[in-house]
Amino acid sequence: MFHTPMSYVRAGMLGAAASLLLTGCDDMHDTTLANGMRVIVKEDHRSPVVVSMVWYKVGSIDEPKGLTGVSHVLEHMMFKGTKNHGPNEMSRIIAENGGRENAFTSSDYTAYFQQLEKSRLPISFELEADRMQGLTLDPEEFKKEVQVVMEERRLRTDDKPESLTYEKMLSVAYQAHPYHHPVIGWMDDLQKLKIDDVRDWYRRYYRPNNATLVVVGDVKPADVVELAKKYFGPIPARDFKRPPIPNEPPQSATRNTDVRAPAQVPYLLMSYHVPVYSSVETKKDDWEPYALSVLGGVLDGGQSARFERELVREKKVAVRAGAGYDAIGRAPTLFIFDGTPAAGKSTKDLEQTIRAEIERIKREPISAEELARVKAQVVAGDVFRRDSVFYQAMQLGQLAVSGLDLDLIDERVRRISAVTPEQVSAVARKYLVDSNLTVAVLDPLPISSNAKPPAAQRESNAH
């Protein structure tokens, strides 16, 4: 499966969480406090643990030109002290209570979480309420943390040719929409970022009426809501006007871009603009994201999927090839194909082969066997996801900040099961067309013997 490096996620926590694969929400409670903070609680009594997450509806999608990366830098600063707790003291308190905590920033949101024994939940609430309103934003800590973020950018993007190619592809595929910008920010913007920029960002977006609290675990909803009222309820709501996000104009022709960087092998990315759950034009089109999800599963969903079976094993045109699509987001997204050509093959060979597979799906509806396999994977994934309180909380938080109905947790398996082969062909014909395509190619340069070791082998100081 194609992995998008667009989200700078702590310890790789997001991963497969983008797939909504839970069912059964009879044990869920959804309410809003008087100050506008939404509280979502889901009971799971199989073990005496609880996951608590605070989601802020702010990410790189909200950042104007010249201020990219500010959401991610603020995420780092949230660990650097409040009026009541010194730098990194919150992390120490959580660890002393046997828990784990971290945070992540994406295009659409920023979130903070703790996983604890259930009786320790008040500790989590107290700490999160404190830094929602009392962050000190010390200038000296800011100077150090910006350097950490810039090194993180070097490690995760500048020194990784595939990530660099992905970043370039986004910047070409999106001309007006802020998905054009990397979550971690452009280096020039990070170098110019000021503590006042971060302080203004914090004051604008870090408020209860722009936050969602998600709690999943061995809890009773009424108890959690009372705790939320105690710790978060006194924080006053503050009015703010969210700047409008520019729409991406329809693309009219294929866009191409090349990246030349030291690398061992070439790399291909192909992306098409597609809708997400929240961006379908009319109710009659609301089946399209489900059909696109099935399309992704047919092409890249395990050893028996078409790409692995035909491109890798039979035709031997690729060492690996993938397809990726995430239907949850605050704005329309991309359906992405990627791959590394096999020895003796070029990125052009691989592109032509992928295009041929796309044309085949347009002409010939997928088989009943392929459709049954994808649907079985969805059901199996549903069972797997319910084993993790963390991923249950992830899925609820993603839906909430994307403005989606939590009933989608129930809906997805049913709607996927209703997708027909003809619908899969229809979305391919509608969206996977040349006028909607961006192609990015990594053209490897020789790797110098004096080059720095790979980023994966160098230590990052990020939180």
Short mmCIF file of C-alpha atoms in Angstrom, two decimals:
data_model
loop_
_atom_site.label_atom_id
_atom_site.label_comp_id
_atom_site.label_asym_id
_atom_site.label_seq_id
_atom_site.Cartn_x
_atom_site.Cartn_y
_atom_site.Cartn_z
CA MET A 1 0.00 0.00 0.00
CA PHE A 2 1.28 3.46 -0.90
CA HIS A 3 2.44 5.35 2.20
CA THR A 4 2.04 9.12 2.15
CA PRO A 5 4.78 10.95 4.02
CA MET A 6 2.67 14.14 4.20
CA SER A 7 2.00 13.84 7.94
CA TYR A 8 4.88 14.32 10.35
CA VAL A 9 3.58 11.80 12.83
CA ARG A 10 5.23 10.91 16.08
CA ALA A 11 6.55 7.34 16.04
CA GLY A 12 4.49 6.51 12.96
CA MET A 13 1.27 6.45 14.93
CA LEU A 14 -1.11 7.25 12.09
CA GLY A 15 -0.26 4.55 9.56
CA ALA A 16 -3.31 2.44 8.81
CA ALA A 17 -5.55 4.51 11.05
CA ALA A 18 -6.82 6.39 8.02
CA SER A 19 -9.07 3.45 7.15
CA LEU A 20 -12.41 3.57 8.93
CA LEU A 21 -13.00 -0.03 9.87
CA LEU A 22 -14.94 0.00 13.12
CA THR A 23 -18.51 -1.09 13.60
CA GLY A 24 -20.97 -0.80 16.42
CA CYS A 25 -21.37 2.55 18.17
CA ASP A 26 -24.14 1.80 20.66
CA ASP A 27 -21.58 2.32 23.42
CA MET A 28 -20.60 5.82 22.26
CA HIS A 29 -21.57 9.19 23.75
CA ASP A 30 -21.23 12.51 21.90
CA THR A 31 -21.85 15.83 23.60
CA THR A 32 -20.65 19.43 23.59
CA LEU A 33 -19.67 21.47 26.66
CA ALA A 34 -21.04 24.95 27.25
CA ASN A 35 -17.76 26.47 25.99
CA GLY A 36 -18.06 24.66 22.64
CA MET A 37 -15.62 21.80 23.27
CA ARG A 38 -16.90 18.55 21.81
CA VAL A 39 -16.53 15.41 23.93
CA ILE A 40 -16.76 11.94 22.36
CA VAL A 41 -16.59 8.88 24.62
CA LYS A 42 -16.56 5.25 23.51
CA GLU A 43 -16.67 2.43 26.03
CA ASP A 44 -14.34 -0.56 25.65
CA HIS A 45 -14.18 -2.60 28.85
CA ARG A 46 -11.86 -5.41 27.74
CA SER A 47 -8.88 -4.03 29.65
CA PRO A 48 -8.47 -1.37 32.37
CA VAL A 49 -6.88 1.21 30.08
CA VAL A 50 -8.00 4.45 28.49
CA VAL A 51 -6.82 6.56 25.55
CA SER A 52 -7.44 10.29 25.79
CA MET A 53 -6.94 12.56 22.77
CA VAL A 54 -7.38 16.29 22.28
CA TRP A 55 -7.80 17.21 18.61
CA TYR A 56 -7.47 20.79 17.33
CA LYS A 57 -8.94 21.59 13.95
CA VAL A 58 -5.81 23.22 12.62
CA GLY A 59 -3.05 21.91 10.38
CA SER A 60 -1.04 22.93 7.37
CA ILE A 61 -4.29 23.42 5.40
CA ASP A 62 -4.84 26.55 7.51
CA GLU A 63 -1.36 28.02 7.00
CA PRO A 64 -0.87 30.96 4.62
CA LYS A 65 2.12 31.32 2.35
CA GLY A 66 5.17 32.40 4.31
CA LEU A 67 3.97 30.75 7.52
CA THR A 68 4.20 27.08 6.60
CA GLY A 69 5.22 24.71 9.38
CA VAL A 70 3.82 26.86 12.19
CA SER A 71 1.27 24.21 13.26
CA HIS A 72 3.99 21.61 13.59
CA VAL A 73 6.35 23.94 15.46
CA LEU A 74 3.55 24.80 17.90
CA GLU A 75 2.99 21.08 18.46
CA HIS A 76 6.62 20.84 19.58
CA MET A 77 6.25 23.88 21.82
CA MET A 78 3.25 22.33 23.58
CA PHE A 79 5.76 20.11 25.42
CA LYS A 80 8.00 23.03 26.44
CA GLY A 81 6.24 24.37 29.48
CA THR A 82 3.25 26.21 30.92
CA LYS A 83 2.84 28.53 33.85
CA ASN A 84 2.35 25.47 36.05
CA HIS A 85 4.74 22.94 34.49
CA GLY A 86 8.30 23.27 33.22
CA PRO A 87 9.67 22.03 29.88
CA ASN A 88 8.98 18.31 29.35
CA GLU A 89 7.48 18.02 32.85
CA MET A 90 4.15 16.84 31.46
CA SER A 91 5.87 13.96 29.69
CA ARG A 92 7.62 13.04 32.93
CA ILE A 93 4.33 13.04 34.88
CA ILE A 94 2.64 10.77 32.34
CA ALA A 95 5.61 8.36 32.40
CA GLU A 96 5.65 8.29 36.20
CA ASN A 97 2.00 7.24 36.10
CA GLY A 98 2.76 4.34 33.78
CA GLY A 99 1.44 5.95 30.65
CA ARG A 100 2.67 6.97 27.23
CA GLU A 101 1.98 10.20 25.36
CA ASN A 102 2.79 11.92 22.13
CA ALA A 103 1.38 14.17 19.43
CA PHE A 104 1.08 14.49 15.67
CA THR A 105 0.41 17.15 13.09
CA SER A 106 -1.17 16.59 9.69
CA SER A 107 -2.60 18.64 6.85
CA ASP A 108 -5.99 18.79 8.56
CA TYR A 109 -5.43 18.68 12.33
CA THR A 110 -3.08 18.60 15.30
CA ALA A 111 -3.68 16.06 18.10
CA TYR A 112 -2.24 15.13 21.49
CA PHE A 113 -2.78 11.82 23.26
CA GLN A 114 -2.12 9.86 26.43
CA GLN A 115 -2.68 6.16 27.08
CA LEU A 116 -3.05 5.36 30.78
CA GLU A 117 -4.53 3.04 33.36
CA LYS A 118 -8.14 4.19 33.67
CA SER A 119 -7.86 5.70 37.16
CA ARG A 120 -5.19 8.11 35.85
CA LEU A 121 -7.51 9.81 33.36
CA PRO A 122 -7.89 12.97 35.50
CA ILE A 123 -4.12 13.50 35.23
CA SER A 124 -4.38 13.58 31.46
CA PHE A 125 -7.27 16.06 31.55
CA GLU A 126 -5.51 18.34 34.02
CA LEU A 127 -2.36 18.52 31.91
CA GLU A 128 -4.17 19.06 28.59
CA ALA A 129 -6.41 21.76 30.07
CA ASP A 130 -3.33 23.48 31.44
CA ARG A 131 -1.53 23.68 28.12
CA MET A 132 -4.70 24.60 26.22
CA GLN A 133 -4.66 27.97 27.95
CA GLY A 134 -1.36 28.40 29.83
CA LEU A 135 1.48 27.77 27.36
CA THR A 136 4.47 30.03 28.15
CA LEU A 137 6.16 29.91 24.72
CA ASP A 138 9.58 30.79 26.05
CA PRO A 139 11.76 32.45 23.34
CA GLU A 140 14.85 30.39 24.23
CA GLU A 141 12.90 27.12 24.04
CA PHE A 142 11.47 28.30 20.73
CA LYS A 143 14.93 28.91 19.25
CA LYS A 144 16.02 25.39 20.19
CA GLU A 145 12.83 23.75 18.98
CA VAL A 146 12.86 25.43 15.57
CA GLN A 147 16.32 23.98 15.06
CA VAL A 148 14.95 20.55 16.02
CA VAL A 149 12.17 20.91 13.45
CA MET A 150 14.59 21.99 10.73
CA GLU A 151 16.75 18.94 11.45
CA GLU A 152 13.61 16.81 11.36
CA ARG A 153 12.90 18.22 7.92
CA ARG A 154 16.43 17.35 6.77
CA LEU A 155 16.09 13.81 8.12
CA ARG A 156 12.60 13.04 6.84
CA THR A 157 12.47 14.95 3.57
CA ASP A 158 15.66 16.57 2.31
CA ASP A 159 17.76 13.42 2.89
CA LYS A 160 15.08 11.01 1.62
CA PRO A 161 14.73 11.14 -2.17
CA GLU A 162 11.28 9.49 -2.24
CA SER A 163 9.91 11.94 0.34
CA LEU A 164 11.44 14.81 -1.61
CA THR A 165 9.71 13.55 -4.76
CA TYR A 166 6.40 13.27 -2.92
CA GLU A 167 6.74 16.85 -1.64
CA LYS A 168 7.49 18.09 -5.16
CA MET A 169 4.52 16.17 -6.55
CA LEU A 170 2.16 17.85 -4.04
CA SER A 171 3.52 21.29 -4.90
CA VAL A 172 2.78 20.69 -8.59
CA ALA A 173 -0.56 18.87 -8.22
CA TYR A 174 -1.95 21.69 -6.04
CA GLN A 175 -1.61 25.18 -7.51
CA ALA A 176 -3.95 27.16 -5.23
CA HIS A 177 -5.01 24.88 -2.38
CA PRO A 178 -2.72 24.83 0.71
CA TYR A 179 -2.24 21.06 0.40
CA HIS A 180 0.49 22.44 -1.86
CA HIS A 181 2.61 23.00 1.25
CA PRO A 182 4.42 20.31 3.28
CA VAL A 183 3.16 19.77 6.82
CA ILE A 184 6.61 20.34 8.26
CA GLY A 185 6.93 23.59 6.28
CA TRP A 186 9.33 24.94 3.70
CA MET A 187 12.83 25.46 5.06
CA ASP A 188 12.81 29.18 4.17
CA ASP A 189 9.65 29.68 6.23
CA LEU A 190 11.05 27.77 9.20
CA GLN A 191 14.18 29.92 9.13
CA LYS A 192 12.07 33.10 9.20
CA LEU A 193 9.50 31.92 11.76
CA LYS A 194 9.19 34.13 14.85
CA ILE A 195 7.98 33.35 18.35
CA ASP A 196 5.19 35.90 17.84
CA ASP A 197 3.96 33.91 14.82
CA VAL A 198 3.63 30.81 16.99
CA ARG A 199 2.02 32.78 19.82
CA ASP A 200 -0.58 34.24 17.45
CA TRP A 201 -1.29 30.77 16.03
CA TYR A 202 -1.77 29.38 19.53
CA ARG A 203 -4.14 32.18 20.54
CA ARG A 204 -6.21 31.81 17.38
CA TYR A 205 -6.70 28.05 17.22
CA TYR A 206 -6.02 26.57 20.66
CA ARG A 207 -9.37 27.17 22.30
CA PRO A 208 -12.09 24.82 23.52
CA ASN A 209 -14.50 25.74 20.73
CA ASN A 210 -11.91 24.54 18.18
CA ALA A 211 -11.11 21.31 20.04
CA THR A 212 -12.52 17.81 20.31
CA LEU A 213 -11.82 15.51 23.25
CA VAL A 214 -11.96 11.81 22.38
CA VAL A 215 -11.81 9.17 25.12
CA VAL A 216 -11.93 5.42 24.44
CA GLY A 217 -11.49 2.69 27.02
CA ASP A 218 -12.71 1.22 30.28
CA VAL A 219 -14.80 4.22 31.28
CA LYS A 220 -18.38 5.34 31.81
CA PRO A 221 -19.41 8.22 29.54
CA ALA A 222 -21.16 10.16 32.31
CA ASP A 223 -18.01 10.07 34.46
CA VAL A 224 -15.83 11.26 31.57
CA VAL A 225 -18.17 14.14 30.74
CA GLU A 226 -18.16 15.27 34.38
CA LEU A 227 -14.35 15.19 34.40
CA ALA A 228 -14.30 17.16 31.15
CA LYS A 229 -16.59 19.77 32.66
CA LYS A 230 -14.32 20.03 35.70
CA TYR A 231 -11.04 20.50 33.83
CA PHE A 232 -11.97 21.94 30.43
CA GLY A 233 -15.31 23.56 31.28
CA PRO A 234 -13.81 26.66 32.97
CA ILE A 235 -11.75 27.55 29.87
CA PRO A 236 -13.72 30.28 28.09
CA ALA A 237 -14.68 30.01 24.45
CA ARG A 238 -13.20 32.67 22.19
CA ASP A 239 -14.73 33.76 18.93
CA PHE A 240 -12.54 33.59 15.88
CA LYS A 241 -12.99 33.76 12.15
CA ARG A 242 -11.35 30.95 10.22
CA PRO A 243 -9.84 32.33 7.00
CA PRO A 244 -11.38 30.75 3.88
CA ILE A 245 -9.40 27.96 2.26
CA PRO A 246 -8.98 28.55 -1.48
CA ASN A 247 -10.42 25.91 -3.77
CA GLU A 248 -8.17 24.09 -6.20
CA PRO A 249 -9.17 24.99 -9.79
CA PRO A 250 -9.92 22.02 -12.05
CA GLN A 251 -6.82 20.73 -13.77
CA SER A 252 -6.87 20.89 -17.56
CA ALA A 253 -3.75 18.98 -18.64
CA THR A 254 -1.20 16.49 -17.34
CA ARG A 255 1.51 18.04 -15.19
CA ASN A 256 5.02 16.61 -15.05
CA THR A 257 7.90 17.23 -12.69
CA ASP A 258 11.30 15.64 -12.15
CA VAL A 259 13.48 15.48 -9.06
CA ARG A 260 17.22 14.87 -9.44
CA ALA A 261 18.81 13.72 -6.20
CA PRO A 262 21.38 11.17 -5.04
CA ALA A 263 19.54 7.85 -4.83
CA GLN A 264 20.01 4.17 -5.48
CA VAL A 265 16.95 3.60 -7.68
CA PRO A 266 14.42 5.66 -9.66
CA TYR A 267 10.94 6.25 -8.31
CA LEU A 268 7.57 7.08 -9.91
CA LEU A 269 4.55 8.93 -8.49
CA MET A 270 1.24 9.44 -10.32
CA SER A 271 -1.62 11.34 -8.69
CA TYR A 272 -5.20 12.20 -9.64
CA HIS A 273 -7.54 14.67 -7.91
CA VAL A 274 -10.48 12.83 -6.30
CA PRO A 275 -13.22 13.61 -3.75
CA VAL A 276 -13.37 12.58 -0.10
CA TYR A 277 -16.46 11.83 1.98
CA SER A 278 -17.00 15.50 2.81
CA SER A 279 -16.49 16.86 -0.70
CA VAL A 280 -18.84 14.82 -2.89
CA GLU A 281 -20.88 17.24 -4.97
CA THR A 282 -24.35 15.79 -4.41
CA LYS A 283 -26.04 13.06 -2.41
CA LYS A 284 -26.31 10.98 -5.56
CA ASP A 285 -22.49 10.97 -5.81
CA ASP A 286 -21.85 9.86 -2.23
CA TRP A 287 -21.00 6.32 -3.37
CA GLU A 288 -17.88 7.53 -5.18
CA PRO A 289 -15.42 7.49 -2.24
CA TYR A 290 -16.44 3.91 -1.46
CA ALA A 291 -15.91 2.87 -5.08
CA LEU A 292 -12.50 4.60 -5.08
CA SER A 293 -11.58 2.66 -1.92
CA VAL A 294 -12.52 -0.60 -3.63
CA LEU A 295 -10.48 0.43 -6.68
CA GLY A 296 -7.44 0.91 -4.44
CA GLY A 297 -7.98 -2.52 -2.87
CA VAL A 298 -8.28 -4.24 -6.25
CA LEU A 299 -5.01 -2.79 -7.46
CA ASP A 300 -3.03 -2.89 -4.23
CA GLY A 301 -4.45 -4.99 -1.43
CA GLY A 302 -2.06 -7.84 -0.73
CA GLN A 303 -0.32 -10.61 -2.63
CA SER A 304 -3.37 -11.38 -4.77
CA ALA A 305 -4.00 -7.77 -5.83
CA ARG A 306 -3.33 -6.83 -9.45
CA PHE A 307 -0.19 -4.77 -8.94
CA GLU A 308 1.63 -7.39 -6.88
CA ARG A 309 0.44 -10.27 -9.03
CA GLU A 310 0.88 -8.76 -12.49
CA LEU A 311 3.33 -5.84 -12.30
CA VAL A 312 5.74 -7.42 -9.84
CA ARG A 313 5.51 -11.19 -10.25
CA GLU A 314 4.26 -11.79 -13.79
CA LYS A 315 5.40 -8.86 -15.96
CA LYS A 316 8.37 -8.06 -13.68
CA VAL A 317 8.15 -4.38 -14.57
CA ALA A 318 8.29 -3.26 -10.94
CA VAL A 319 10.12 -4.17 -7.77
CA ARG A 320 7.15 -2.73 -5.94
CA ALA A 321 4.03 -0.83 -6.95
CA GLY A 322 1.25 0.64 -4.86
CA ALA A 323 -2.00 2.57 -4.90
CA GLY A 324 -3.30 4.75 -2.08
CA TYR A 325 -6.42 6.72 -1.24
CA ASP A 326 -7.77 8.15 2.01
CA ALA A 327 -11.45 9.16 1.94
CA ILE A 328 -11.32 11.20 5.16
CA GLY A 329 -10.22 14.82 4.92
CA ARG A 330 -11.25 18.43 5.12
CA ALA A 331 -10.79 18.91 1.36
CA PRO A 332 -10.57 16.83 -1.83
CA THR A 333 -7.46 14.69 -1.99
CA LEU A 334 -5.35 12.64 -4.40
CA PHE A 335 -5.54 9.05 -5.56
CA ILE A 336 -1.87 8.11 -5.77
CA PHE A 337 0.09 5.40 -7.58
CA ASP A 338 3.76 4.85 -6.86
CA GLY A 339 6.46 2.33 -7.64
CA THR A 340 10.06 1.43 -8.27
CA PRO A 341 10.86 -0.10 -11.68
CA ALA A 342 12.59 -3.47 -11.85
CA ALA A 343 16.16 -3.82 -13.09
CA GLY A 344 16.29 -3.11 -16.80
CA LYS A 345 12.98 -1.21 -16.71
CA SER A 346 12.44 2.55 -16.60
CA THR A 347 9.94 4.76 -14.82
CA LYS A 348 8.36 5.29 -18.25
CA ASP A 349 7.88 1.52 -18.62
CA LEU A 350 6.25 1.41 -15.19
CA GLU A 351 4.05 4.43 -15.91
CA GLN A 352 2.82 2.87 -19.16
CA THR A 353 2.04 -0.40 -17.40
CA ILE A 354 0.09 1.35 -14.63
CA ARG A 355 -1.79 3.35 -17.25
CA ALA A 356 -2.68 0.10 -19.01
CA GLU A 357 -4.09 -1.32 -15.78
CA ILE A 358 -6.17 1.82 -15.30
CA GLU A 359 -7.54 1.58 -18.84
CA ARG A 360 -8.34 -2.09 -18.31
CA ILE A 361 -10.48 -1.27 -15.25
CA LYS A 362 -12.28 1.44 -17.22
CA ARG A 363 -13.17 -1.04 -19.99
CA GLU A 364 -13.67 -4.25 -18.02
CA PRO A 365 -15.54 -4.30 -14.71
CA ILE A 366 -13.63 -6.09 -11.98
CA SER A 367 -14.50 -9.71 -11.32
CA ALA A 368 -16.82 -10.94 -8.60
CA GLU A 369 -13.84 -12.70 -7.01
CA GLU A 370 -11.81 -9.48 -6.82
CA LEU A 371 -14.74 -7.59 -5.35
CA ALA A 372 -15.34 -10.32 -2.76
CA ARG A 373 -11.66 -10.25 -1.76
CA VAL A 374 -11.67 -6.50 -1.14
CA LYS A 375 -14.90 -6.67 0.85
CA ALA A 376 -13.51 -9.54 2.94
CA GLN A 377 -10.43 -7.42 3.69
CA VAL A 378 -12.66 -4.60 4.95
CA VAL A 379 -14.53 -6.93 7.29
CA ALA A 380 -11.28 -8.50 8.53
CA GLY A 381 -9.82 -5.05 9.08
CA ASP A 382 -12.89 -4.10 11.08
CA VAL A 383 -12.26 -6.94 13.52
CA PHE A 384 -8.58 -6.05 13.77
CA ARG A 385 -9.21 -2.35 14.44
CA ARG A 386 -11.61 -3.07 17.28
CA ASP A 387 -8.75 -4.72 19.14
CA SER A 388 -7.04 -1.35 19.59
CA VAL A 389 -8.45 1.43 21.77
CA PHE A 390 -5.87 3.76 20.24
CA TYR A 391 -7.08 3.28 16.68
CA GLN A 392 -10.71 3.54 17.75
CA ALA A 393 -9.87 6.97 19.18
CA MET A 394 -7.91 7.86 16.03
CA GLN A 395 -10.85 7.09 13.79
CA LEU A 396 -13.33 9.03 15.89
CA GLY A 397 -11.02 12.04 16.04
CA GLN A 398 -10.39 12.07 12.30
CA LEU A 399 -14.12 11.99 11.59
CA ALA A 400 -14.86 14.75 14.08
CA VAL A 401 -12.27 17.27 12.84
CA SER A 402 -13.19 16.50 9.22
CA GLY A 403 -16.79 17.49 9.91
CA LEU A 404 -18.11 14.00 9.23
CA ASP A 405 -20.90 12.07 10.91
CA LEU A 406 -19.64 9.51 13.42
CA ASP A 407 -22.18 7.10 11.95
CA LEU A 408 -19.65 6.54 9.16
CA ILE A 409 -18.04 4.08 11.57
CA ASP A 410 -21.15 1.93 11.13
CA GLU A 411 -21.68 2.90 7.51
CA ARG A 412 -18.39 2.02 5.89
CA VAL A 413 -18.61 -1.77 5.85
CA ARG A 414 -22.18 -1.63 4.59
CA ARG A 415 -21.40 0.94 1.90
CA ILE A 416 -18.29 -0.90 0.73
CA SER A 417 -20.36 -4.08 0.48
CA ALA A 418 -22.83 -2.25 -1.75
CA VAL A 419 -20.21 -1.16 -4.32
CA THR A 420 -20.67 -2.75 -7.74
CA PRO A 421 -18.04 -3.57 -10.40
CA GLU A 422 -19.68 -1.00 -12.69
CA GLN A 423 -19.21 1.73 -10.07
CA VAL A 424 -15.51 0.92 -9.77
CA SER A 425 -15.13 1.32 -13.54
CA ALA A 426 -17.20 4.53 -13.45
CA VAL A 427 -14.95 6.33 -10.92
CA ALA A 428 -11.88 5.25 -12.90
CA ARG A 429 -13.35 6.72 -16.07
CA LYS A 430 -14.38 9.94 -14.29
CA TYR A 431 -11.26 10.71 -12.27
CA LEU A 432 -8.29 8.71 -13.60
CA VAL A 433 -7.88 10.75 -16.77
CA ASP A 434 -4.86 12.52 -18.27
CA SER A 435 -6.27 16.02 -17.72
CA ASN A 436 -6.44 15.25 -13.98
CA LEU A 437 -2.97 13.68 -13.67
CA THR A 438 0.34 14.80 -12.14
CA VAL A 439 3.45 12.68 -12.73
CA ALA A 440 6.59 13.04 -10.59
CA VAL A 441 9.77 11.10 -11.33
CA LEU A 442 12.89 10.68 -9.21
CA ASP A 443 15.92 10.63 -11.49
CA PRO A 444 18.78 9.21 -9.36
CA LEU A 445 22.12 10.95 -9.22
CA PRO A 446 25.26 9.07 -8.14
CA ILE A 447 25.60 8.74 -4.37
CA SER A 448 28.84 10.34 -3.26
CA SER A 449 31.16 8.29 -1.10
CA ASN A 450 31.36 11.37 1.16
CA ALA A 451 27.60 11.60 1.55
CA LYS A 452 26.03 11.67 4.98
CA PRO A 453 24.66 8.37 6.26
CA PRO A 454 20.99 7.67 5.42
CA ALA A 455 18.55 9.63 7.51
CA ALA A 456 17.22 6.46 9.13
CA GLN A 457 20.65 5.84 10.63
CA ARG A 458 21.02 9.34 12.09
CA GLU A 459 19.44 10.36 15.33
CA SER A 460 16.60 12.86 15.39
CA ASN A 461 16.05 15.06 18.43
CA ALA A 462 12.34 15.55 17.77
CA HIS A 463 10.04 14.98 20.69
#
